[in-house]
Coordinates of C-alpha atoms in Angstrom, one line a residue:
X1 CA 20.4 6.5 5.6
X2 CA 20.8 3.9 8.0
X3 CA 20.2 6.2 10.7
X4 CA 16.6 6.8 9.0
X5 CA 16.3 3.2 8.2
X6 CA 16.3 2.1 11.8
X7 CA 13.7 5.3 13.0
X8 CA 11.5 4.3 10.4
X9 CA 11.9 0.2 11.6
X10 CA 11.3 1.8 15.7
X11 CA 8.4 4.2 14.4
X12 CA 6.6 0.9 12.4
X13 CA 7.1 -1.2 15.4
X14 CA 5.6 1.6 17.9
X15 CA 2.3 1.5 15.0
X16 CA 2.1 -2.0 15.4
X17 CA 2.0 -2.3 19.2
X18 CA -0.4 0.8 19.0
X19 CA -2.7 -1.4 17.2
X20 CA -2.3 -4.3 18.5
X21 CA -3.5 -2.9 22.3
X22 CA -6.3 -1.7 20.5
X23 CA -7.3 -4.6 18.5
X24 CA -7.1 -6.8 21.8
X25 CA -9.6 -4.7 23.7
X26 CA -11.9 -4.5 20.7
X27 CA -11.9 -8.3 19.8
X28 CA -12.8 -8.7 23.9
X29 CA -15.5 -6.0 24.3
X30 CA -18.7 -8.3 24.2
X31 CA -16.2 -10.7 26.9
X32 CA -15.9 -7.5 28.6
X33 CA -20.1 -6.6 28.3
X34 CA -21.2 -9.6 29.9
X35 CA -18.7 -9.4 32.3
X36 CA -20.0 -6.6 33.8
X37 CA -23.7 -6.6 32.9
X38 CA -23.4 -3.6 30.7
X39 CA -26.1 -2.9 28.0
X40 CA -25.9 -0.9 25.2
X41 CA -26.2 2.7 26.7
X42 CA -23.6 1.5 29.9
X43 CA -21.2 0.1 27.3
X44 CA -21.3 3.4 25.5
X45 CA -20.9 5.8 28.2
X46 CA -17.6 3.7 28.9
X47 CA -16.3 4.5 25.7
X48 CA -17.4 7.8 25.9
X49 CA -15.0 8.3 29.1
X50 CA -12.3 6.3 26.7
X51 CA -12.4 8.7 24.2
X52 CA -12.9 12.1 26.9
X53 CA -9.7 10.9 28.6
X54 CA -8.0 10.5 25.2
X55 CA -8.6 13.5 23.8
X56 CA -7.3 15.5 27.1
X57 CA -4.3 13.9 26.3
X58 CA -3.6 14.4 22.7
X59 CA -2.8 18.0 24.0
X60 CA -0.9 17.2 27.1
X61 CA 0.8 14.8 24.9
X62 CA 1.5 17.0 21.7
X63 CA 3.0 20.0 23.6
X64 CA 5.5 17.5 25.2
X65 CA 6.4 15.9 22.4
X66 CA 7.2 19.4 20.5
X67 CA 8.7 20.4 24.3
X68 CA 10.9 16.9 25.0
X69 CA 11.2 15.2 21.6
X70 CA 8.4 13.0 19.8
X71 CA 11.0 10.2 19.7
X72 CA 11.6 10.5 23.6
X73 CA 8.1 10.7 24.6
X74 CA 6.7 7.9 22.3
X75 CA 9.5 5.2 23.6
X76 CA 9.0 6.0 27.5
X77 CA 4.7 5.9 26.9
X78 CA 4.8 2.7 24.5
X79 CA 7.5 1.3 26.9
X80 CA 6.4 1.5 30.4
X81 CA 2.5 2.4 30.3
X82 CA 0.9 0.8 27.6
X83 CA 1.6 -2.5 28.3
X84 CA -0.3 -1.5 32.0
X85 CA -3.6 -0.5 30.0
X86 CA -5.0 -3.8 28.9
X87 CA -3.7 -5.4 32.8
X88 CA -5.2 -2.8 34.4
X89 CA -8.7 -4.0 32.5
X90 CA -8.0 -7.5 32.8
X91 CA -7.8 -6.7 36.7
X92 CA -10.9 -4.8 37.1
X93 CA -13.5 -6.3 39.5
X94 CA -16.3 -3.8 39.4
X95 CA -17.8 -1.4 37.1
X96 CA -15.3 1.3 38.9
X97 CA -12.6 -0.2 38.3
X98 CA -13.2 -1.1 34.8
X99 CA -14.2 2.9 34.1
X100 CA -11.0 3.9 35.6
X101 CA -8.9 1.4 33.7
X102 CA -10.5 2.7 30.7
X103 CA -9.9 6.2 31.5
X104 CA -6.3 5.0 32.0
X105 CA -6.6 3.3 28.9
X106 CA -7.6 6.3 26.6
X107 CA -5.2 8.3 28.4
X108 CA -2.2 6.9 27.4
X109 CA -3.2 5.0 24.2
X110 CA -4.4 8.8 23.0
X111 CA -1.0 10.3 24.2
X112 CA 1.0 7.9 22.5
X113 CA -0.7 8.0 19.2
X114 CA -0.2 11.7 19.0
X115 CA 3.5 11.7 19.8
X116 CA 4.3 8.6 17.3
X117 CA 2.6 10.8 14.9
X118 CA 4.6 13.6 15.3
X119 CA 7.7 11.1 15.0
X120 CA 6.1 9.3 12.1
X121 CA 6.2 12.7 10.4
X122 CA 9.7 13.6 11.4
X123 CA 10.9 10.9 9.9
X124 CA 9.1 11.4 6.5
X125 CA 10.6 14.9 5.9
X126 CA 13.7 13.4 6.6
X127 CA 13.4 10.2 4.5
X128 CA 11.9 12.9 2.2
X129 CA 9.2 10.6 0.4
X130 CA 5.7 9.8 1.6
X131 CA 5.8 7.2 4.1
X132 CA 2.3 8.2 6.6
X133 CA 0.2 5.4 5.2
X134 CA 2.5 2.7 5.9
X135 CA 3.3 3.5 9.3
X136 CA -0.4 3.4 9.6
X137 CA -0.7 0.0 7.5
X138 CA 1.4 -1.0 10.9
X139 CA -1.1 0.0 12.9
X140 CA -3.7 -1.6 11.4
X141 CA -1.5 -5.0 11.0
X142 CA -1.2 -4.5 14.8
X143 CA -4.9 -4.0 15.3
X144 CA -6.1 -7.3 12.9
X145 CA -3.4 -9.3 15.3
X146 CA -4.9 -8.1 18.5
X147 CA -8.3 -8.9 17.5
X148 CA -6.9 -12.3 15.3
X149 CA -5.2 -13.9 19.2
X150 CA -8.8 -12.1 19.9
X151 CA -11.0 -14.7 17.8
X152 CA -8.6 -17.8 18.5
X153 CA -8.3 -17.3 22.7
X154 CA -12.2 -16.5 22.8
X155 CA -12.6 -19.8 20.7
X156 CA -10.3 -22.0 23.0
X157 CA -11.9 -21.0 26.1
X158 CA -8.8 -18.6 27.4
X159 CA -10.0 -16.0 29.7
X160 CA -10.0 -12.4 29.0
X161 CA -7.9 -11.6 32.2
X162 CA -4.7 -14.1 30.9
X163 CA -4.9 -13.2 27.4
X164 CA -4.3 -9.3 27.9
X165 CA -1.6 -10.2 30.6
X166 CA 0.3 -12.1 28.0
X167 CA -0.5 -9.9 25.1
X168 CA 1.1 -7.0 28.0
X169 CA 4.1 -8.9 28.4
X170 CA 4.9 -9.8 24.9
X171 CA 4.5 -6.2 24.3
X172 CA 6.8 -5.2 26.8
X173 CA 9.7 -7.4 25.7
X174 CA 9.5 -6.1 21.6
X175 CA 9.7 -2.7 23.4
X176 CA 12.8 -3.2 24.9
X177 CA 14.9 -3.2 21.5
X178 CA 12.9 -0.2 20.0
X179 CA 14.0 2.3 23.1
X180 CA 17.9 1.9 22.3
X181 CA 17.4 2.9 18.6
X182 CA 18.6 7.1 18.8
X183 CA 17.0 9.5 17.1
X184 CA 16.8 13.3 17.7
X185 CA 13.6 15.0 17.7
X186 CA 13.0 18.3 17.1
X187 CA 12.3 20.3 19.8
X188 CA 10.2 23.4 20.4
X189 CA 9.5 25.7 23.6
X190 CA 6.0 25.8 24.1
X191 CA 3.9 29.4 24.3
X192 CA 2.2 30.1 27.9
X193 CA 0.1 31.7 25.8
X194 CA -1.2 28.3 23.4
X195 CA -4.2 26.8 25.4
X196 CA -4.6 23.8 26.9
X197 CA -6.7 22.2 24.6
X198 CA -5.8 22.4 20.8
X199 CA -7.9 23.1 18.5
X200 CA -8.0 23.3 15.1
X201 CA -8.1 26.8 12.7
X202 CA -7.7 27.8 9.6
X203 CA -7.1 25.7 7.1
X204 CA -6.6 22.6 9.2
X205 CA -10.1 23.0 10.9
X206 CA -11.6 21.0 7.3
X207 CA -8.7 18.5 7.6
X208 CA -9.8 17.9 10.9
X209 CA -13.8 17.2 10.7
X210 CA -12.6 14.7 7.4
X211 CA -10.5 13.0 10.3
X212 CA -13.7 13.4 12.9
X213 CA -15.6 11.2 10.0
X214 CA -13.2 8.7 9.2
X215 CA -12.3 8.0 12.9
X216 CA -15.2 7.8 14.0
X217 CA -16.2 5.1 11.2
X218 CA -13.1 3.3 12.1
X219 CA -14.6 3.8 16.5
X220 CA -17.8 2.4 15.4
X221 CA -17.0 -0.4 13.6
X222 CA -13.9 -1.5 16.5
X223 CA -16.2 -1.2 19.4
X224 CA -19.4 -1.9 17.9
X225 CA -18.8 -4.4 14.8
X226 CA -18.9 -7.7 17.5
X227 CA -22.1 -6.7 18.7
X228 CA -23.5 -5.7 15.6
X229 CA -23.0 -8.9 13.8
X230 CA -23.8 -11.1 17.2
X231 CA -27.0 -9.2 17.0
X232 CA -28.0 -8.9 13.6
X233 CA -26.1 -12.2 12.4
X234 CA -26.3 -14.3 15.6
X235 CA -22.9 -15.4 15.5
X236 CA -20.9 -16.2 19.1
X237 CA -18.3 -14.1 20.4
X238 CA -15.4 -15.4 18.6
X239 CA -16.9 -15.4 15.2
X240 CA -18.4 -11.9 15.8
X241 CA -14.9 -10.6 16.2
X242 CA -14.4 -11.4 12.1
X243 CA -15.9 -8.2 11.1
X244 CA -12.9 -5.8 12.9
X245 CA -10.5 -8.5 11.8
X246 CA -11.5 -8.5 8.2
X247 CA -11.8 -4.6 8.5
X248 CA -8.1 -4.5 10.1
X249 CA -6.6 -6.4 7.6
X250 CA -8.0 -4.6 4.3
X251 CA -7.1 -1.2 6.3
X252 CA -3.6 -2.6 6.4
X253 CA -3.9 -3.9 2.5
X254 CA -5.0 -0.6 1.5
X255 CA -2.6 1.1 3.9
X256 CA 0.3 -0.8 2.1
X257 CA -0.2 1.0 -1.2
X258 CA -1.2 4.1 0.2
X259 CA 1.4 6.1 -0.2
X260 CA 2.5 5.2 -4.0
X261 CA -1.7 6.0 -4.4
X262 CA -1.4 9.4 -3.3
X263 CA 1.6 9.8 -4.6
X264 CA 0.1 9.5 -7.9
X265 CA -3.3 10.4 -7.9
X266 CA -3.1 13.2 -5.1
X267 CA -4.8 13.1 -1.9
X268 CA -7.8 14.9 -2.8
X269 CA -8.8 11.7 -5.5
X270 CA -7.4 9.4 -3.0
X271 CA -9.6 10.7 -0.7
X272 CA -12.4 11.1 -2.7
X273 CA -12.5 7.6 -4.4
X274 CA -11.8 6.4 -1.3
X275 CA -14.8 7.7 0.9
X276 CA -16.7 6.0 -2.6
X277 CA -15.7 2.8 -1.6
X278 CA -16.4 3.2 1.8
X279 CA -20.2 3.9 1.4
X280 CA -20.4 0.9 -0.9
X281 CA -19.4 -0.8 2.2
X282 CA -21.7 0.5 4.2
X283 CA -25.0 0.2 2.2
X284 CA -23.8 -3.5 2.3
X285 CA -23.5 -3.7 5.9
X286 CA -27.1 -2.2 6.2
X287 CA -28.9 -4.7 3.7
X288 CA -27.5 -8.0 4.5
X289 CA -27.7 -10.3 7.6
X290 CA -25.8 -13.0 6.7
X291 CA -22.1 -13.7 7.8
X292 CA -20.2 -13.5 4.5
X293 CA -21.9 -10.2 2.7
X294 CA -21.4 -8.4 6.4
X295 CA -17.8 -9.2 6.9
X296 CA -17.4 -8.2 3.0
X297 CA -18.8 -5.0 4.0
X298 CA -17.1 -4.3 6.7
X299 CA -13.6 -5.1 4.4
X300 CA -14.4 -2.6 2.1
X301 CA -15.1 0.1 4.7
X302 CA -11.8 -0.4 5.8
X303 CA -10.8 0.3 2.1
X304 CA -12.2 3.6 2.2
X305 CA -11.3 4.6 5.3
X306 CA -8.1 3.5 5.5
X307 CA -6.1 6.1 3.8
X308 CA -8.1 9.3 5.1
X309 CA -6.2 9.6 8.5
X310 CA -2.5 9.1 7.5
X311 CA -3.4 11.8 4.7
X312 CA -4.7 14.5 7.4
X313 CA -1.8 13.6 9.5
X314 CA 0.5 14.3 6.6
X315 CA -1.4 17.3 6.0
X316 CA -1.0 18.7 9.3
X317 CA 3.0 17.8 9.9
X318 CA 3.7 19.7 6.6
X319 CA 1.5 23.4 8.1
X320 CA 3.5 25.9 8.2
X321 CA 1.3 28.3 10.8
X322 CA 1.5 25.9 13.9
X323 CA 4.2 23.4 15.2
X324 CA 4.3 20.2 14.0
X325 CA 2.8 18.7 17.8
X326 CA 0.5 21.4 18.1
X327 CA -0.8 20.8 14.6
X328 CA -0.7 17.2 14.9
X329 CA -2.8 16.9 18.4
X330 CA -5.4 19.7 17.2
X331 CA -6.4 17.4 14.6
X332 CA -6.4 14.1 16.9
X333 CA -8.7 16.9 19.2
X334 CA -11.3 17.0 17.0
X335 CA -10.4 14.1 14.4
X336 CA -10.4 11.4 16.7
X337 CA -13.0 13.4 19.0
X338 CA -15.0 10.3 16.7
X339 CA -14.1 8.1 19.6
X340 CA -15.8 10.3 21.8
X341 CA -18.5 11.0 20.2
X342 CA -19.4 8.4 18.4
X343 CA -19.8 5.3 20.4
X344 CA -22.0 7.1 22.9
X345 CA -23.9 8.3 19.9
X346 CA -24.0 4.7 18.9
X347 CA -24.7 3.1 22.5
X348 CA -27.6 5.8 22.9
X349 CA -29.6 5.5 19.4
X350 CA -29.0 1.4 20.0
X351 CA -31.1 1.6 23.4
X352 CA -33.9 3.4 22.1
X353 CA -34.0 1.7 18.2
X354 CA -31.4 -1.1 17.2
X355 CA -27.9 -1.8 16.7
X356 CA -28.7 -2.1 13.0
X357 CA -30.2 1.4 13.0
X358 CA -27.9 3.2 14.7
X359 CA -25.2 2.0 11.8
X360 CA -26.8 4.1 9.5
X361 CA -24.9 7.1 10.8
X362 CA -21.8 5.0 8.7
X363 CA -23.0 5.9 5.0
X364 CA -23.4 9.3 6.1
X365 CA -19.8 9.8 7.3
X366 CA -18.9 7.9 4.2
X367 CA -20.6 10.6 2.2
X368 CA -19.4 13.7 4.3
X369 CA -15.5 12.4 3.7
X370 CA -16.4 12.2 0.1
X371 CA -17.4 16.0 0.0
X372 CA -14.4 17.1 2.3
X373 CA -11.6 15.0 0.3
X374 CA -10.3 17.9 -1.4
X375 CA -9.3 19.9 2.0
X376 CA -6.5 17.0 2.3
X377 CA -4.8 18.5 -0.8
X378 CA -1.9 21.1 0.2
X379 CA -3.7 22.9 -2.4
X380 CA -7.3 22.7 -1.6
X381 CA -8.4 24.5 -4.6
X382 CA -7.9 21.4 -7.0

């Protein structure tokens, strides 16, 4: 037990620092858009590439980590690259640079969330108890951090470029710990004959477009919610970083009791009652233009989105028909094809209307995971 104890401390850590690289870039991305000069359409065709280079990788990624061990291929990519990601931004002196540090970027922050996946579901079949959602509460603890040191060095004055240097090496010394902790991964030869790209089938192509939804909800309101509420509210940078913050730390709430949730309702009403609450969020988000209501808003989509991805990952480690990395990554392929998708979509309907407008796409996602939510059940049919 103690062997599992310490796996599930390394694979909560790993969540946390996952988040927490994420948070910081979202709580910096208007920093980062006047830095460069970008407007709405630039800004999204940068997180487009983000996303592209991201979803490349969740294959790559997945068939190493069913190939070499999830455990092995998590520690050396959280250990060695990802604290490079946010320098490499820092660094970057022209639009060039900056689209090849985010390519960078969604390369190995993709790869690595796929293969701590794939751990994080090892080590709930052998803890034998649901324990998905609070590995992802991590994550989202790690994300309201990143965007919290977000809010207070945007509010003291401390430059984009020495805040994600720190935040790299602080990350890179709470690694060091986390890649002596053993742990054997299951390994499985990969077929010449899988392609490249995975892709979902069968019954995991449903579990997949509820994950398309809910991540790209969750890649909307981290890359967008700043400049949404310095737009529509006219708050300043630091302030505009409250919504993602607010939205972080109710996704971790939620996340928290997650688990003992499903474990009792089931995922389908889990999943259904959440997407609920997560259109009530939105329709709040859409009628209001002052501070408080909006940042309420944004809290309770992070309510009803919080448990939806940590149940299709669940979903997909326990399928029988693929292997568990395989399984895993073709539902990041699609599922998180949100990011790719969806901030272009975003960036492109915000040049030609609004910001405001082009946040009405979030009710409808809100909606569609609603109608999918009983596809998360291992037995769809109830």
């Amino acid at each position: 037990m103690k062997f599992v104890r310490n796996s599930r401390f390394a694979v909560s850590v790993i969540f946390a620092i996952n988040g927490v690289v994420f948070g910081t870039w979202a709580s910096r991305i208007p920093e980062i858009s006047d830095l460069h000069n970008l407007s709405p359409g630039a800004l999204g065709l940068l997180i487009f590439l983000l996303g592209f280079s991201a979803v490349i990788a969740f294959s790559v990624f997945g068939r190493a980590a069913d190939r070499y061990g999830a455990s092995t291929v998590t520690k050396r990519t959280t250990c060695i690259f990802i604290p490079l990601t946010l320098i490499f931004i820092a660094l970057a002196n022209s639009i060039w640079a900056l689209a090849a540090a985010i390519i960078f970027f969604g390369v190995i922050h993709g790869g690595d969330d796929v293969a701590m996946n794939a751990w994080a579901a090892e080590v709930e079949r052998k803890d034998e108890r649901p324990l998905m959602s609070s590995f992802h509460a991590m994550w989202s603890l790690g994300a309201g951090i990143g965007a919290g040191t977000g809010v207070i060095t945007s509010f003291y004055k401390v430059a984009m470029p020495m805040h994600f240097t720190i935040t790299s090496i602080v990350i890179f010394l709470a690694m060091l710990p986390i890649i002596t902790i053993p742990f054997k991964s299951e390994k499985k030869q990969n077929s010449n004959k899988e392609p490249f790209i995975s892709f979902p089938k069968g019954a995991l192509l449903p579990v997949a477009l509820i994950t398309f939804f809910a991540s790209l909800g969750e890649g909307i309101v981290a890359d967008w919610s700043a400049i949404f509420l310095r737009s529509v509210a006219e708050l300043n940078n630091s302030s505009a970083a409250l919504g993602f913050t607010v939205f972080s730390v109710c996704m971790f709430t939620m996340r928290l009791m997650g688990d003992k949730i499903a474990l009792k309702f089931g995922a389908h009403m889990t999943a259904r009652y959440s997407g609920l609450i997560a259109l009530l969020g939105s329709i709040i988000v859409l009628t209001f233009n002052s501070l408080v209501p909006l940042v309420i808003g944004f809290g309770f989509i992070g309510i009803g989105i919080a448990v939806i991805i940590p149940l299709a990952f669940s979903r997909a480690g326990k399928d029988k028909e693929i292997s568990q990395g395989s399984a895993i990554a073709s539902i990041a392929t699609l599922g998180y094809g949100g990011m790719l998708l969806g901030p272009l979509f975003i960036g492109l309907i915000a040049e030609f209307t609004s910001i405001k407008t082009s946040f009405l796409l979030l009710p409808i996602l809100a909606f569609l995971i609603f109608l999918l939510s009983k596809h998360l059940s291992t037995n769809p049919r109830v």
